[in-house]
Amino acid sequence: MDIKEQISKVVEEISRNPNIKEQFEKEPVKVIEKLIGVDLPDDIIMKVIDGVKAKLTMDDVSKVAGALKGVFK
C-alpha cells in the first residue's frame, strides 16, 4: 500500500466535503478506514492520519499566504 497515495486520496475527499472534514476532526481513524476501505494496522493508520493533518495544514497555510499576498500589492 502506497501511504502517500492514500494520504492524497483522503485529503482530496476531505477537501471536497466539509462533512467528512468535520468527521475526520472527531474520528480520524474511522473516516480514513471508511475512505480507504481497509482496516489498517495502528502504526500505518497513524502515519496516514499524521500525513493528512500535515497536508491539510499546509493547504490552509498556502491559502492564507495567497490571500495575504494580494493584500500587500
PDB file of C-alpha atoms in Angstrom:
ATOM      1  CA  MET A   1       0.000   0.000   0.000  1.00  0.00           C
ATOM      2  CA  ASP A   2       1.335   3.390  -1.001  1.00  0.00           C
ATOM      3  CA  ILE A   3       0.814   5.611   2.037  1.00  0.00           C
ATOM      4  CA  LYS A   4       1.394   8.846   0.097  1.00  0.00           C
ATOM      5  CA  GLU A   5      -1.256   7.836  -2.426  1.00  0.00           C
ATOM      6  CA  GLN A   6      -3.736   7.073   0.366  1.00  0.00           C
ATOM      7  CA  ILE A   7      -2.976  10.402   2.061  1.00  0.00           C
ATOM      8  CA  SER A   8      -3.648  12.243  -1.204  1.00  0.00           C
ATOM      9  CA  LYS A   9      -6.893  10.330  -1.701  1.00  0.00           C
ATOM     10  CA  VAL A  10      -8.125  11.169   1.808  1.00  0.00           C
ATOM     11  CA  VAL A  11      -7.077  14.838   1.587  1.00  0.00           C
ATOM     12  CA  GLU A  12      -8.858  15.202  -1.748  1.00  0.00           C
ATOM     13  CA  GLU A  13     -12.057  13.730  -0.343  1.00  0.00           C
ATOM     14  CA  ILE A  14     -11.877  15.830   2.843  1.00  0.00           C
ATOM     15  CA  SER A  15     -11.242  18.983   0.799  1.00  0.00           C
ATOM     16  CA  ARG A  16     -14.341  18.337  -1.319  1.00  0.00           C
ATOM     17  CA  ASN A  17     -16.687  17.518   1.532  1.00  0.00           C
ATOM     18  CA  PRO A  18     -16.909  19.681   4.691  1.00  0.00           C
ATOM     19  CA  ASN A  19     -18.940  16.980   6.464  1.00  0.00           C
ATOM     20  CA  ILE A  20     -16.114  14.495   6.058  1.00  0.00           C
ATOM     21  CA  LYS A  21     -13.633  17.086   7.320  1.00  0.00           C
ATOM     22  CA  GLU A  22     -15.753  17.579  10.428  1.00  0.00           C
ATOM     23  CA  GLN A  23     -15.955  13.822  10.967  1.00  0.00           C
ATOM     24  CA  PHE A  24     -12.198  13.493  10.412  1.00  0.00           C
ATOM     25  CA  GLU A  25     -11.536  16.011  13.172  1.00  0.00           C
ATOM     26  CA  LYS A  26     -13.649  13.941  15.578  1.00  0.00           C
ATOM     27  CA  GLU A  27     -12.842  10.377  14.481  1.00  0.00           C
ATOM     28  CA  PRO A  28      -9.849  10.303  12.109  1.00  0.00           C
ATOM     29  CA  VAL A  29      -9.319   6.528  12.240  1.00  0.00           C
ATOM     30  CA  LYS A  30     -12.912   5.748  11.377  1.00  0.00           C
ATOM     31  CA  VAL A  31     -13.008   8.255   8.499  1.00  0.00           C
ATOM     32  CA  ILE A  32      -9.737   7.101   6.962  1.00  0.00           C
ATOM     33  CA  GLU A  33     -10.639   3.431   7.133  1.00  0.00           C
ATOM     34  CA  LYS A  34     -14.022   4.220   5.577  1.00  0.00           C
ATOM     35  CA  LEU A  35     -12.498   6.253   2.733  1.00  0.00           C
ATOM     36  CA  ILE A  36      -9.720   3.766   2.033  1.00  0.00           C
ATOM     37  CA  GLY A  37     -11.973   0.772   2.517  1.00  0.00           C
ATOM     38  CA  VAL A  38      -9.417  -1.191   4.527  1.00  0.00           C
ATOM     39  CA  ASP A  39      -8.932  -1.864   8.234  1.00  0.00           C
ATOM     40  CA  LEU A  40      -5.322  -0.765   8.670  1.00  0.00           C
ATOM     41  CA  PRO A  41      -2.830  -1.652  11.410  1.00  0.00           C
ATOM     42  CA  ASP A  42      -2.460   1.072  14.050  1.00  0.00           C
ATOM     43  CA  ASP A  43       1.072   2.069  13.014  1.00  0.00           C
ATOM     44  CA  ILE A  44       0.035   2.625   9.397  1.00  0.00           C
ATOM     45  CA  ILE A  45      -3.215   4.409  10.223  1.00  0.00           C
ATOM     46  CA  MET A  46      -1.309   6.832  12.465  1.00  0.00           C
ATOM     47  CA  LYS A  47       1.094   7.629   9.615  1.00  0.00           C
ATOM     48  CA  VAL A  48      -1.839   8.300   7.309  1.00  0.00           C
ATOM     49  CA  ILE A  49      -3.564  10.494   9.921  1.00  0.00           C
ATOM     50  CA  ASP A  50      -0.370  12.489  10.509  1.00  0.00           C
ATOM     51  CA  GLY A  51       0.144  12.884   6.761  1.00  0.00           C
ATOM     52  CA  VAL A  52      -3.432  14.030   6.180  1.00  0.00           C
ATOM     53  CA  LYS A  53      -3.256  16.542   9.030  1.00  0.00           C
ATOM     54  CA  ALA A  54       0.066  17.903   7.748  1.00  0.00           C
ATOM     55  CA  LYS A  55      -1.252  18.201   4.186  1.00  0.00           C
ATOM     56  CA  LEU A  56      -4.457  19.920   5.305  1.00  0.00           C
ATOM     57  CA  THR A  57      -2.428  22.354   7.416  1.00  0.00           C
ATOM     58  CA  MET A  58      -0.092  23.129   4.504  1.00  0.00           C
ATOM     59  CA  ASP A  59      -3.059  23.688   2.177  1.00  0.00           C
ATOM     60  CA  ASP A  60      -4.623  26.089   4.696  1.00  0.00           C
ATOM     61  CA  VAL A  61      -1.327  27.969   5.112  1.00  0.00           C
ATOM     62  CA  SER A  62      -0.977  28.252   1.319  1.00  0.00           C
ATOM     63  CA  LYS A  63      -4.484  29.691   1.010  1.00  0.00           C
ATOM     64  CA  VAL A  64      -3.811  32.279   3.721  1.00  0.00           C
ATOM     65  CA  ALA A  65      -0.454  33.195   2.199  1.00  0.00           C
ATOM     66  CA  GLY A  66      -2.083  33.610  -1.199  1.00  0.00           C
ATOM     67  CA  ALA A  67      -4.771  35.860   0.254  1.00  0.00           C
ATOM     68  CA  LEU A  68      -2.214  37.968   2.114  1.00  0.00           C
ATOM     69  CA  LYS A  69      -0.068  38.278  -0.985  1.00  0.00           C
ATOM     70  CA  GLY A  70      -2.933  40.089  -2.721  1.00  0.00           C
ATOM     71  CA  VAL A  71      -3.355  42.481   0.195  1.00  0.00           C
ATOM     72  CA  PHE A  72       0.224  43.752   0.055  1.00  0.00           C
ATOM     73  CA  LYS A  73       0.318  44.506  -3.676  1.00  0.00           C
TER      74      LYS A  73
END
